[in-house]
PDB file of C-alpha atoms in Angstrom:
ATOM      1  CA  MET A   1     -79.623  33.557  69.633  1.00 52.00           C
ATOM      2  CA  GLU A   2     -78.299  30.551  67.884  1.00 55.00           C
ATOM      3  CA  GLU A   3     -79.841  27.454  68.720  1.00 58.00           C
ATOM      4  CA  GLN A   4     -77.349  24.107  68.674  1.00 59.00           C
ATOM      5  CA  THR A   5     -78.930  21.202  68.061  1.00 63.00           C
ATOM      6  CA  THR A   6     -77.155  17.975  68.693  1.00 62.00           C
ATOM      7  CA  PRO A   7     -77.655  14.938  66.693  1.00 67.00           C
ATOM      8  CA  GLN A   8     -80.157  12.349  68.451  1.00 80.00           C
ATOM      9  CA  LYS A   9     -78.616   9.175  69.735  1.00 83.00           C
ATOM     10  CA  PRO A  10     -79.892   6.380  67.737  1.00 86.00           C
ATOM     11  CA  LYS A  11     -82.459   4.088  69.283  1.00 88.00           C
ATOM     12  CA  GLY A  12     -82.606   0.523  69.755  1.00 90.00           C
ATOM     13  CA  TYR A  13     -79.134  -2.100  70.583  1.00 92.00           C
ATOM     14  CA  ILE A  14     -77.492  -3.359  67.429  1.00 93.00           C
ATOM     15  CA  PHE A  15     -75.143  -6.691  67.325  1.00 92.00           C
ATOM     16  CA  LYS A  16     -71.638  -6.256  66.218  1.00 89.00           C
ATOM     17  CA  ASP A  17     -70.470  -8.217  63.291  1.00 84.00           C
ATOM     18  CA  ARG A  18     -67.423  -8.964  65.020  1.00 83.00           C
ATOM     19  CA  PHE A  19     -68.239 -12.260  67.049  1.00 83.00           C
ATOM     20  CA  MET A  20     -71.155 -13.301  63.825  1.00 86.00           C
ATOM     21  CA  LEU A  21     -69.456 -16.479  62.678  1.00 84.00           C
ATOM     22  CA  GLN A  22     -68.681 -17.359  66.699  1.00 85.00           C
ATOM     23  CA  ILE A  23     -72.385 -16.790  67.563  1.00 88.00           C
ATOM     24  CA  THR A  24     -73.875 -18.189  64.442  1.00 88.00           C
ATOM     25  CA  MET A  25     -71.724 -21.938  64.607  1.00 85.00           C
ATOM     26  CA  LEU A  26     -72.785 -21.774  68.551  1.00 87.00           C
ATOM     27  CA  GLY A  27     -76.719 -20.649  68.028  1.00 90.00           C
ATOM     28  CA  GLY A  28     -77.514 -22.012  64.382  1.00 89.00           C
ATOM     29  CA  PRO A  29     -78.856 -20.513  61.289  1.00 91.00           C
ATOM     30  CA  ILE A  30     -81.678 -19.258  63.333  1.00 92.00           C
ATOM     31  CA  THR A  31     -79.815 -17.422  65.455  1.00 93.00           C
ATOM     32  CA  ALA A  32     -77.913 -15.935  62.629  1.00 93.00           C
ATOM     33  CA  GLY A  33     -80.994 -14.970  60.892  1.00 94.00           C
ATOM     34  CA  TYR A  34     -82.199 -13.383  64.324  1.00 94.00           C
ATOM     35  CA  ILE A  35     -79.256 -11.208  64.731  1.00 94.00           C
ATOM     36  CA  ILE A  36     -79.175  -9.873  60.958  1.00 95.00           C
ATOM     37  CA  ALA A  37     -82.993  -9.317  60.906  1.00 96.00           C
ATOM     38  CA  CYS A  38     -82.409  -7.123  64.648  1.00 95.00           C
ATOM     39  CA  ASN A  39     -80.044  -5.207  62.903  1.00 95.00           C
ATOM     40  CA  PHE A  40     -81.808  -4.527  59.779  1.00 96.00           C
ATOM     41  CA  LYS A  41     -84.689  -3.697  61.873  1.00 95.00           C
ATOM     42  CA  VAL A  42     -82.825  -0.946  64.266  1.00 95.00           C
ATOM     43  CA  LEU A  43     -81.245   0.609  60.952  1.00 94.00           C
ATOM     44  CA  GLY A  44     -85.055   1.252  59.797  1.00 93.00           C
ATOM     45  CA  ASP A  45     -84.447  -1.202  56.870  1.00 94.00           C
ATOM     46  CA  ALA A  46     -87.693  -3.277  57.087  1.00 94.00           C
ATOM     47  CA  GLU A  47     -87.271  -4.761  53.179  1.00 96.00           C
ATOM     48  CA  ASN A  48     -83.967  -6.630  54.245  1.00 95.00           C
ATOM     49  CA  GLU A  49     -85.282  -7.743  57.506  1.00 95.00           C
ATOM     50  CA  ARG A  50     -87.938  -9.597  55.982  1.00 96.00           C
ATOM     51  CA  ARG A  51     -85.283 -10.879  53.079  1.00 95.00           C
ATOM     52  CA  THR A  52     -83.410 -11.992  55.887  1.00 95.00           C
ATOM     53  CA  TRP A  53     -86.320 -14.061  57.258  1.00 96.00           C
ATOM     54  CA  ILE A  54     -86.759 -15.607  53.779  1.00 96.00           C
ATOM     55  CA  TYR A  55     -83.092 -16.314  53.665  1.00 94.00           C
ATOM     56  CA  THR A  56     -82.838 -18.075  57.023  1.00 94.00           C
ATOM     57  CA  GLY A  57     -85.814 -20.390  56.403  1.00 93.00           C
ATOM     58  CA  VAL A  58     -84.313 -21.361  52.768  1.00 94.00           C
ATOM     59  CA  VAL A  59     -80.900 -22.071  54.473  1.00 91.00           C
ATOM     60  CA  CYS A  60     -83.040 -24.023  57.290  1.00 90.00           C
ATOM     61  CA  VAL A  61     -84.397 -26.191  54.964  1.00 90.00           C
ATOM     62  CA  ALA A  62     -81.345 -26.808  53.116  1.00 91.00           C
ATOM     63  CA  ILE A  63     -79.504 -27.660  55.834  1.00 88.00           C
ATOM     64  CA  MET A  64     -82.239 -30.111  56.900  1.00 86.00           C
ATOM     65  CA  ILE A  65     -82.191 -31.799  53.388  1.00 88.00           C
ATOM     66  CA  ALA A  66     -78.204 -31.859  53.679  1.00 87.00           C
ATOM     67  CA  LEU A  67     -78.283 -33.824  56.913  1.00 83.00           C
ATOM     68  CA  TYR A  68     -81.016 -36.119  55.745  1.00 84.00           C
ATOM     69  CA  PHE A  69     -78.795 -36.925  52.698  1.00 86.00           C
ATOM     70  CA  LEU A  70     -75.668 -36.987  54.475  1.00 84.00           C
ATOM     71  CA  ARG A  71     -76.632 -39.135  57.578  1.00 80.00           C
ATOM     72  CA  TYR A  72     -74.748 -41.929  56.491  1.00 82.00           C
ATOM     73  CA  GLN A  73     -71.741 -40.647  55.114  1.00 85.00           C
ATOM     74  CA  GLU A  74     -68.855 -41.619  57.053  1.00 84.00           C
ATOM     75  CA  ASN A  75     -66.446 -39.697  55.684  1.00 87.00           C
ATOM     76  CA  PHE A  76     -68.400 -36.395  55.747  1.00 85.00           C
ATOM     77  CA  PRO A  77     -67.275 -34.127  58.664  1.00 86.00           C
ATOM     78  CA  PRO A  78     -69.997 -32.746  60.610  1.00 80.00           C
ATOM     79  CA  ILE A  79     -68.515 -29.807  61.790  1.00 85.00           C
ATOM     80  CA  LEU A  80     -68.282 -28.327  58.240  1.00 88.00           C
ATOM     81  CA  ILE A  81     -72.230 -27.624  57.992  1.00 87.00           C
ATOM     82  CA  PRO A  82     -71.949 -25.122  60.799  1.00 88.00           C
ATOM     83  CA  ILE A  83     -68.436 -23.395  59.384  1.00 89.00           C
ATOM     84  CA  LEU A  84     -70.363 -23.362  55.965  1.00 89.00           C
ATOM     85  CA  TYR A  85     -73.542 -21.750  57.366  1.00 89.00           C
ATOM     86  CA  GLY A  86     -71.818 -19.371  59.815  1.00 90.00           C
ATOM     87  CA  ALA A  87     -68.744 -18.207  57.189  1.00 91.00           C
ATOM     88  CA  ILE A  88     -72.023 -17.471  54.749  1.00 91.00           C
ATOM     89  CA  ALA A  89     -73.804 -15.474  57.495  1.00 92.00           C
ATOM     90  CA  ASN A  90     -70.972 -13.750  58.577  1.00 91.00           C
ATOM     91  CA  SER A  91     -70.056 -12.655  55.051  1.00 93.00           C
ATOM     92  CA  TYR A  92     -73.510 -11.458  54.521  1.00 92.00           C
ATOM     93  CA  MET A  93     -73.872  -9.338  57.496  1.00 93.00           C
ATOM     94  CA  LYS A  94     -70.426  -8.056  56.699  1.00 93.00           C
ATOM     95  CA  ALA A  95     -71.377  -7.108  53.245  1.00 94.00           C
ATOM     96  CA  THR A  96     -74.684  -5.514  54.163  1.00 93.00           C
ATOM     97  CA  GLN A  97     -74.186  -4.139  57.724  1.00 94.00           C
ATOM     98  CA  ARG A  98     -70.371  -3.177  58.444  1.00 94.00           C
ATOM     99  CA  GLN A  99     -70.504   0.201  57.503  1.00 94.00           C
ATOM    100  CA  LYS A 100     -73.935   0.986  58.817  1.00 94.00           C
ATOM    101  CA  ILE A 101     -73.187  -0.810  62.571  1.00 93.00           C
ATOM    102  CA  GLU A 102     -69.841   1.402  62.593  1.00 93.00           C
ATOM    103  CA  ASP A 103     -71.972   4.431  61.746  1.00 93.00           C
ATOM    104  CA  PHE A 104     -74.520   3.614  64.512  1.00 93.00           C
ATOM    105  CA  ILE A 105     -71.992   3.209  66.897  1.00 92.00           C
ATOM    106  CA  LYS A 106     -69.930   6.122  66.071  1.00 93.00           C
ATOM    107  CA  ALA A 107     -73.671   8.433  66.663  1.00 92.00           C
ATOM    108  CA  GLY A 108     -73.818   7.084  69.976  1.00 92.00           C
ATOM    109  CA  GLY A 109     -75.828   4.100  69.289  1.00 91.00           C
ATOM    110  CA  GLU A 110     -75.536   0.945  71.752  1.00 92.00           C
ATOM    111  CA  THR A 111     -74.866  -2.522  71.085  1.00 92.00           C
ATOM    112  CA  GLN A 112     -76.419  -5.479  72.585  1.00 91.00           C
ATOM    113  CA  PRO A 113     -75.487  -6.533  76.274  1.00 91.00           C
ATOM    114  CA  VAL A 114     -73.863  -9.890  76.319  1.00 89.00           C
ATOM    115  CA  GLY A 115     -76.946 -11.410  78.072  1.00 91.00           C
ATOM    116  CA  HIS A 116     -78.902 -10.991  75.209  1.00 90.00           C
ATOM    117  CA  ILE A 117     -76.299 -12.455  73.021  1.00 90.00           C
ATOM    118  CA  ILE A 118     -76.900 -15.517  75.173  1.00 91.00           C
ATOM    119  CA  VAL A 119     -80.059 -15.655  75.048  1.00 92.00           C
ATOM    120  CA  ALA A 120     -80.498 -15.200  71.425  1.00 91.00           C
ATOM    121  CA  ILE A 121     -77.856 -18.378  70.974  1.00 91.00           C
ATOM    122  CA  ILE A 122     -79.948 -20.476  73.064  1.00 93.00           C
ATOM    123  CA  GLY A 123     -83.427 -19.647  71.574  1.00 92.00           C
ATOM    124  CA  GLY A 124     -81.848 -20.381  68.136  1.00 90.00           C
ATOM    125  CA  LEU A 125     -80.698 -23.721  69.340  1.00 90.00           C
ATOM    126  CA  VAL A 126     -83.944 -24.445  71.050  1.00 92.00           C
ATOM    127  CA  SER A 127     -86.006 -23.298  67.698  1.00 90.00           C
ATOM    128  CA  PHE A 128     -83.594 -24.936  65.359  1.00 87.00           C
ATOM    129  CA  ALA A 129     -83.654 -28.300  67.212  1.00 89.00           C
ATOM    130  CA  ALA A 130     -87.205 -28.186  67.532  1.00 90.00           C
ATOM    131  CA  VAL A 131     -87.640 -27.687  63.759  1.00 86.00           C
ATOM    132  CA  LEU A 132     -84.877 -30.331  63.065  1.00 83.00           C
ATOM    133  CA  PHE A 133     -86.862 -32.747  65.051  1.00 87.00           C
ATOM    134  CA  GLY A 134     -90.100 -32.322  63.604  1.00 87.00           C
ATOM    135  CA  PHE A 135     -88.539 -32.613  60.236  1.00 82.00           C
ATOM    136  CA  LEU A 136     -86.965 -35.736  60.976  1.00 80.00           C
ATOM    137  CA  MET A 137     -90.135 -37.050  62.187  1.00 84.00           C
ATOM    138  CA  ILE A 138     -92.164 -36.285  59.140  1.00 85.00           C
ATOM    139  CA  VAL A 139     -89.089 -37.983  57.155  1.00 79.00           C
ATOM    140  CA  LEU A 140     -88.012 -40.644  58.945  1.00 74.00           C
TER     141      LEU A 140
END
């Protein structure tokens, strides 16, 4: 008798890339890094997970420096900063994970529930606000 083996369902939950831009604009750059790093972790790519956290740190420092230098610029619309880092995170996620996310879902993998996304947004906001506050206390 032949044994039929069904492919195992992938473990873990993955964030879809569909709403990455909006989630990042609401939750900040730390949320973007968290979402991308979590996906790499679920996909088993530890090297890119580590790189993502490094890129997230660099982007956070760059944003803080930009905010410091742009604080007195009256003509600069502040909404450009979240649009810019949101677009970068969205493009990076699509370039590195889009196909893997689709394959994961097709194989029966599950996506993150809405509640986890909301917690990630709030956690990212609180984390970035704390880091920004600390930076401003040192610089000002």
